[in-house]
Coordinates of C-alpha atoms and ligand atoms in Angstrom, one line a residue:
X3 CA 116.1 -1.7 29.5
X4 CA 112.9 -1.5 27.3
X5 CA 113.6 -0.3 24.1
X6 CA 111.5 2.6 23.9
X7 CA 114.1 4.1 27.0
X8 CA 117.3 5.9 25.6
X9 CA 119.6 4.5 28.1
X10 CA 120.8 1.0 26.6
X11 CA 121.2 -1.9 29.2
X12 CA 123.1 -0.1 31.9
X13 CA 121.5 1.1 34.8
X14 CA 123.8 2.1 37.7
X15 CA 121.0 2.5 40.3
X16 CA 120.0 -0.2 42.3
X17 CA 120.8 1.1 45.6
X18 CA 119.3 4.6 44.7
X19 CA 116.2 3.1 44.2
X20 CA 115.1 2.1 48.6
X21 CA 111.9 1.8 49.5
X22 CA 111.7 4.6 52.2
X23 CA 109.4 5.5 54.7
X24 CA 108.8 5.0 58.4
X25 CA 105.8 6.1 59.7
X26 CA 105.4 8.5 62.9
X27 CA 102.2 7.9 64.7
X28 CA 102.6 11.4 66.2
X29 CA 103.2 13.5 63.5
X30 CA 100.1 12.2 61.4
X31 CA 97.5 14.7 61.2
X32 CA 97.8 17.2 58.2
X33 CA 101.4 17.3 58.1
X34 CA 101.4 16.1 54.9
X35 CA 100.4 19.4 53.6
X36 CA 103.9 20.7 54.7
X37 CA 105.3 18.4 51.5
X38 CA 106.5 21.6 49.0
X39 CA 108.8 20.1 46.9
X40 CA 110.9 22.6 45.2
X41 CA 110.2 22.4 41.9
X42 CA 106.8 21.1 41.8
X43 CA 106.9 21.3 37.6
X44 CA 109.5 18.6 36.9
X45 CA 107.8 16.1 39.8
X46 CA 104.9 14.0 39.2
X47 CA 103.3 11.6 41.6
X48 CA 102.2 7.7 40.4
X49 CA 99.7 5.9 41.9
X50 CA 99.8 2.3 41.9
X51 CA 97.4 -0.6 43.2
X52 CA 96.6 -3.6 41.5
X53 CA 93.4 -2.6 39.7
X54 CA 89.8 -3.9 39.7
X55 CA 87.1 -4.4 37.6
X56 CA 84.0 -4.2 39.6
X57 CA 83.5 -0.9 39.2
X58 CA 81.5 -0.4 42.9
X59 CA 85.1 -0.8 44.0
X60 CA 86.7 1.9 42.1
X61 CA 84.8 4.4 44.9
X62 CA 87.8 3.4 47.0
X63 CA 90.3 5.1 44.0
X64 CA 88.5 7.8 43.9
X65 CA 88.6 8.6 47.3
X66 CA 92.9 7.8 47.5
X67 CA 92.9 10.4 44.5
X68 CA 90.9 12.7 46.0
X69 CA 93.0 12.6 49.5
X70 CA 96.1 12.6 47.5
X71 CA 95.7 15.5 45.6
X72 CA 94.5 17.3 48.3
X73 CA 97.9 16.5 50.5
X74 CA 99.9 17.7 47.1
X75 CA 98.1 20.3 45.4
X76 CA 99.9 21.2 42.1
X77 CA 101.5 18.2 41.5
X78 CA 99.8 15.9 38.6
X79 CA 98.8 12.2 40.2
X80 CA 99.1 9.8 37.5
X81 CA 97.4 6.3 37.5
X82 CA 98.5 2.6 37.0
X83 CA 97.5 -1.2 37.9
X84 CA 100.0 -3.9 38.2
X85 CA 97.5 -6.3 37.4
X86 CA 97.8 -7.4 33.6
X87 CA 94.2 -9.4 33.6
X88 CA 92.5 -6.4 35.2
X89 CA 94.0 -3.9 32.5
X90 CA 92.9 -6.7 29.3
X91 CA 89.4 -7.0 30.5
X92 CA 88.7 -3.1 31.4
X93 CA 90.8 -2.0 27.8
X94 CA 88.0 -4.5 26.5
X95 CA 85.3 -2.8 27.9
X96 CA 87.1 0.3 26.5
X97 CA 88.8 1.8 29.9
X98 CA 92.2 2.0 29.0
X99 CA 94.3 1.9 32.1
X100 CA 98.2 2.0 31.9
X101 CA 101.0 -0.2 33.3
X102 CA 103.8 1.0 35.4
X103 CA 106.0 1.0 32.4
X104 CA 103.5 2.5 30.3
X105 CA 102.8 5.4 32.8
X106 CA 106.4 5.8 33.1
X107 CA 107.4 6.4 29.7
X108 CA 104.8 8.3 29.1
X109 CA 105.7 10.7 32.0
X110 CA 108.9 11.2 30.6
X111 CA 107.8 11.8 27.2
X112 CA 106.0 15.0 28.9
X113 CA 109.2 16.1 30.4
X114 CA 109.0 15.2 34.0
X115 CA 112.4 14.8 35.9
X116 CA 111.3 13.1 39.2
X117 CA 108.3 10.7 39.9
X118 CA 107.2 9.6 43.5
X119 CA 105.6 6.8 43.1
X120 CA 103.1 5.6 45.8
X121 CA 102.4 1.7 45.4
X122 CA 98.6 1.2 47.3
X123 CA 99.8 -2.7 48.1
X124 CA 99.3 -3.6 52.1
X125 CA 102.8 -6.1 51.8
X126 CA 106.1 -5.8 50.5
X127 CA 104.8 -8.9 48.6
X128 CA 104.6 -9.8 44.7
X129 CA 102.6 -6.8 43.2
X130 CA 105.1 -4.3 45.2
X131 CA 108.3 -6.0 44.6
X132 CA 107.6 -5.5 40.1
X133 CA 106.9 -1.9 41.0
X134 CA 110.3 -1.5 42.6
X135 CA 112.2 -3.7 39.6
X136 CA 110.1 -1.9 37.0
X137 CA 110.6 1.7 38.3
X138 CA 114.9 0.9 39.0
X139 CA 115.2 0.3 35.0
X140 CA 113.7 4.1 34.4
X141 CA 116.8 5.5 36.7
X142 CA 119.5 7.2 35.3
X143 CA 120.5 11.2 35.8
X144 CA 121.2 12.0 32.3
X145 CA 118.9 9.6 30.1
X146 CA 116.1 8.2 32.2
X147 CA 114.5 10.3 35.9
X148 CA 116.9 12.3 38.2
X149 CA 114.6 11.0 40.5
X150 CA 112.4 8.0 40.8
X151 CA 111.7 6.4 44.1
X152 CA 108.9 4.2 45.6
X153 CA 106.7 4.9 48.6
X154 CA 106.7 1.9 50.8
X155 CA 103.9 -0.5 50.9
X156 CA 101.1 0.0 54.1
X157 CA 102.2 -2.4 56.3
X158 CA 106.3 -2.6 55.9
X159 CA 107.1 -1.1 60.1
X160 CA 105.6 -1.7 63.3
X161 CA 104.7 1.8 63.8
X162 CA 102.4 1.8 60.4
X163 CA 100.9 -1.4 61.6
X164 CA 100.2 -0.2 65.0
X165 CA 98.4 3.2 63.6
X166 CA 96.4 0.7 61.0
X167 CA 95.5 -0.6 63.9
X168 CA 94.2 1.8 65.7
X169 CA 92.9 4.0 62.4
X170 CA 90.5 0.1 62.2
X171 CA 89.2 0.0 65.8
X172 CA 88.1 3.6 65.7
X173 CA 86.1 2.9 62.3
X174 CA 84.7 -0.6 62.8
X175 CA 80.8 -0.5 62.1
X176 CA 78.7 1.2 64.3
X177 CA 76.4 -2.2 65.6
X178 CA 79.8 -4.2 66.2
X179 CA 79.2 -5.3 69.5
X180 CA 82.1 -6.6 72.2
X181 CA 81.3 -9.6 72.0
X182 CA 81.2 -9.9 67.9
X183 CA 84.2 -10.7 65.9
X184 CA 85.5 -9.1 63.6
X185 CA 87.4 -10.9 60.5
X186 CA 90.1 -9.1 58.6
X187 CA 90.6 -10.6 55.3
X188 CA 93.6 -10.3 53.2
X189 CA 95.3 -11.0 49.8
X190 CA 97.9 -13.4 50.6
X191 CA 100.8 -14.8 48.8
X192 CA 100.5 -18.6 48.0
X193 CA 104.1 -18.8 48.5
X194 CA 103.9 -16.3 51.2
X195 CA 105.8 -13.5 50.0
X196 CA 105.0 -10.2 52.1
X197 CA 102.9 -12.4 54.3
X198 CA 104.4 -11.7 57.5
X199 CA 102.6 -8.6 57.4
X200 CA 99.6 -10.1 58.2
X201 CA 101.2 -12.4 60.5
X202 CA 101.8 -9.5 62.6
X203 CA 99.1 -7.6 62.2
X204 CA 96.7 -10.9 63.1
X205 CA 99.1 -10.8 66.8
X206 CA 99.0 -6.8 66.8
X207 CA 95.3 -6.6 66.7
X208 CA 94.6 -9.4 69.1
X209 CA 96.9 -7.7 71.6
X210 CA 94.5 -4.8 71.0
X211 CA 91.4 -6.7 70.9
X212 CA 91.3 -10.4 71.3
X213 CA 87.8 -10.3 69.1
X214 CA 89.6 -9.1 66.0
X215 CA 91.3 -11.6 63.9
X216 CA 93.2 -11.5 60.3
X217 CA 93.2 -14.2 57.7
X218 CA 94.0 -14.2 54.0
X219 CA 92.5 -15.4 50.9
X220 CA 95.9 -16.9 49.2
X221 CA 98.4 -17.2 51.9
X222 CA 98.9 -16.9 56.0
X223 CA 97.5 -17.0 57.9
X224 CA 94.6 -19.0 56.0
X225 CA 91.0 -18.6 56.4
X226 CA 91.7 -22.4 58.6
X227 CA 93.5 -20.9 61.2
X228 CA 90.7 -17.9 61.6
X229 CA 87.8 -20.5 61.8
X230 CA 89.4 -22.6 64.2
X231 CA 89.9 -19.4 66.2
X232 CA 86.4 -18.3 66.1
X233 CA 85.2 -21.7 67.0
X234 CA 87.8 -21.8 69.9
X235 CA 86.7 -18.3 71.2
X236 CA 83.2 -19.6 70.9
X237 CA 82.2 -16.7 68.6
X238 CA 78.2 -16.4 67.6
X239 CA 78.6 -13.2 65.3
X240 CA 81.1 -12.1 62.9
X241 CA 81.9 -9.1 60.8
X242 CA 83.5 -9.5 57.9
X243 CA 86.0 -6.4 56.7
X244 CA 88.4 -6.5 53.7
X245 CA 91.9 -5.7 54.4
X246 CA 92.9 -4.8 51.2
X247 CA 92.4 -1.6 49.4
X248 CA 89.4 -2.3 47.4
X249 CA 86.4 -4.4 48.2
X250 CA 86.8 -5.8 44.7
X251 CA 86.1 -9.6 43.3
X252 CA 87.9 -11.3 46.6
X253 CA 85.6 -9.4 49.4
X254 CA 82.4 -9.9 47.4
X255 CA 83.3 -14.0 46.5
X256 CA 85.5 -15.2 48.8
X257 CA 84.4 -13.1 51.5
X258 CA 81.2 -12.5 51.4
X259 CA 79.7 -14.3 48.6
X260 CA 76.7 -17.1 48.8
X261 CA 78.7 -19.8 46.9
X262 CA 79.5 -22.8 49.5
X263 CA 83.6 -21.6 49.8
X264 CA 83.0 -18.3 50.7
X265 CA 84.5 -17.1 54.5
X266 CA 80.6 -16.5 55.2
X267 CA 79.0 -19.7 53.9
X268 CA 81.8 -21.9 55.8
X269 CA 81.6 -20.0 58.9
X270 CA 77.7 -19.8 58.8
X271 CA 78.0 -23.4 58.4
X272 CA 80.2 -23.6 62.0
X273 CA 76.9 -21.9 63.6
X274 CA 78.7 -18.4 62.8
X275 CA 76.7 -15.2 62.2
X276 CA 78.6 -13.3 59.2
X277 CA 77.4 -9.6 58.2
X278 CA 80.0 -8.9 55.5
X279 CA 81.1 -5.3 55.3
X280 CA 82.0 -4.0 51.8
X281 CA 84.3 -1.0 51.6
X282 CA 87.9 -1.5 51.1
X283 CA 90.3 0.5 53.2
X284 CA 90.6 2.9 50.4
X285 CA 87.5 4.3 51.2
X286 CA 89.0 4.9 55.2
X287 CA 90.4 8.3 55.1
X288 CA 92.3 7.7 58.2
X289 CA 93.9 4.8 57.2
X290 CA 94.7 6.0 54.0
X291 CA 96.9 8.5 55.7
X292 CA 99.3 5.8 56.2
X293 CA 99.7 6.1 52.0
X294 CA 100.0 10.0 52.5
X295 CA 102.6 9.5 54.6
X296 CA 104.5 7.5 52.9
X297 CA 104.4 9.4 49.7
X298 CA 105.5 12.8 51.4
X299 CA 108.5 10.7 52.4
X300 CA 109.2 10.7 49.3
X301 CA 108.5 14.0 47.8
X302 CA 110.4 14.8 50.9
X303 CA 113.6 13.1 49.7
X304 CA 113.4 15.2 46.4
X305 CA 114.0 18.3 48.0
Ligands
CO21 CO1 93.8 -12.0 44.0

């Protein structure tokens, strides 16, 4: 326990803290809207992603705040990145953006008894696993939250993967072409933690569309297996999408940049057309109901 918490050392919770939230295909459109917690006063909502510094990317942010406080009107949406370097170098260029624990203790400072917490992470991976440790040690009905749970990451069940899915087919660019491939890239885990998810969703979308194919920048499947699949499939023209929330540093260097290592040079190298597309899935209203989902789950469970 951090020592600006009153609660010294023990926390009971653990199990308390689950990562809830399955995802109904069915019941996705607007239903979020029938999320009325009872006592909206004491319950504030914390958004989490990882951050970026390219600040073309923060448009995808904007829009998840936006939709959010749409689906929740009334309750206050909070703000924090997980990542450390991200939060140094914007605090240098005088955007101060808080940690998890620093958005946490300053919610409970105001006063606020219960805090969903909506982590923007595609995998159960690294970034989503300090949000659950981080938000367990703020747990405790008389000194810490009554309530303080996590909203699961995009991709953690087979029916959020299969909307994601379908939410990407239906909003694939315009000029994409049968024919054309389209190349999903991902984070990745170098030790592949929370990489699974894009195992599947590499098998999930080929089911779907055998011209669709997932890859990631740090872990698996690697950007070898996708080339050796385009070659194989004797693609001539690729588009290239970020799967991951913002089109940040990673889908504007390693994805689409003009050094030699980027996804585009090397495939343009195998004979491969590459148009690069630059919006992160923030920016994909539909898919972003996956996230809306997730957090009414756990406004839900406050009731
Ligand atoms: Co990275």
């Amino acid at each position: 326990m951090r020592k600006y918490f009153p609660l010294g050392g023990a926390f009971k919770l653990i199990a308390a803290i689950t990562a809830i939230g399955t995802f109904s295909l069915a019941q996705n459109a607007n239903s979020a809207q029938a999320a009325s917690p009872t006592s909206k006063k004491d319950t504030a909502i914390l958004l989490v992603a990882f951050g970026t510094s390219v600040p073309r990317a923060e448009i995808a942010y904007t829009n998840i705040d936006r939709l959010v406080k749409k689906n929740f009107p009334g309750i206050p949406v909070k703000w924090a990145y997980t990542s450390s370097i991200i939060r140094r170098k914007l605090a240098k260029q005088g955007k101060k953006i808080d940690s998890v624990e620093e958005a946490l203790r300053k919610l409970y400072k105001a006063g606020y008894k219960k805090v969903a917490i909506q982590s923007l992470h595609i995998t159960n991976g690294q970034e989503y696993q300090k949000i659950v440790s981080t938000a367990k040690e703020f747990f405790s009905p008389e000194f810490g939250f009554e309530k303080i749970k996590v909203g699961n990451p995009m991709l953690l069940s087979y029916g959020d993967l299969k909307y994601l899915v379908s939410a990407v087919r239906h909003t694939l660019p315009g000029d994409r072409r049968p024919q054309d491939a389209v190349v999903l890239m991902g984070h990745g885990n170098e030790k592949g933690i929370g990489d699974l998810s894009y195992v599947a969703a590499a098998y999930e979308f080929s089911k779907e569309d055998p011209k669709i194919f997932v890859g990631t920048v740090e872990g698996a499947p690697s950007f070898d297996d996708v080339k050796e699949q385009l070659i194989k499939a004797k693609v001539k023209k690729a588009f290239l999408i970020p799967m991951m929330v913002v089109a940040g540093d990673h889908a504007m260097n390693d994805m689409a940049g003009d050094e030699p290592d980027s996804w585009k040079s090397q495939l343009e190298k195998s004979g491969i057309q590459c148009v690069p597309y630059l919006h992160g899935l923030g920016e994909n209203d539909q898919v972003m109901q996956i996230f809306v989902k997730h957090l009414e789950k756990v406004l839900k469970s406050f009731n």
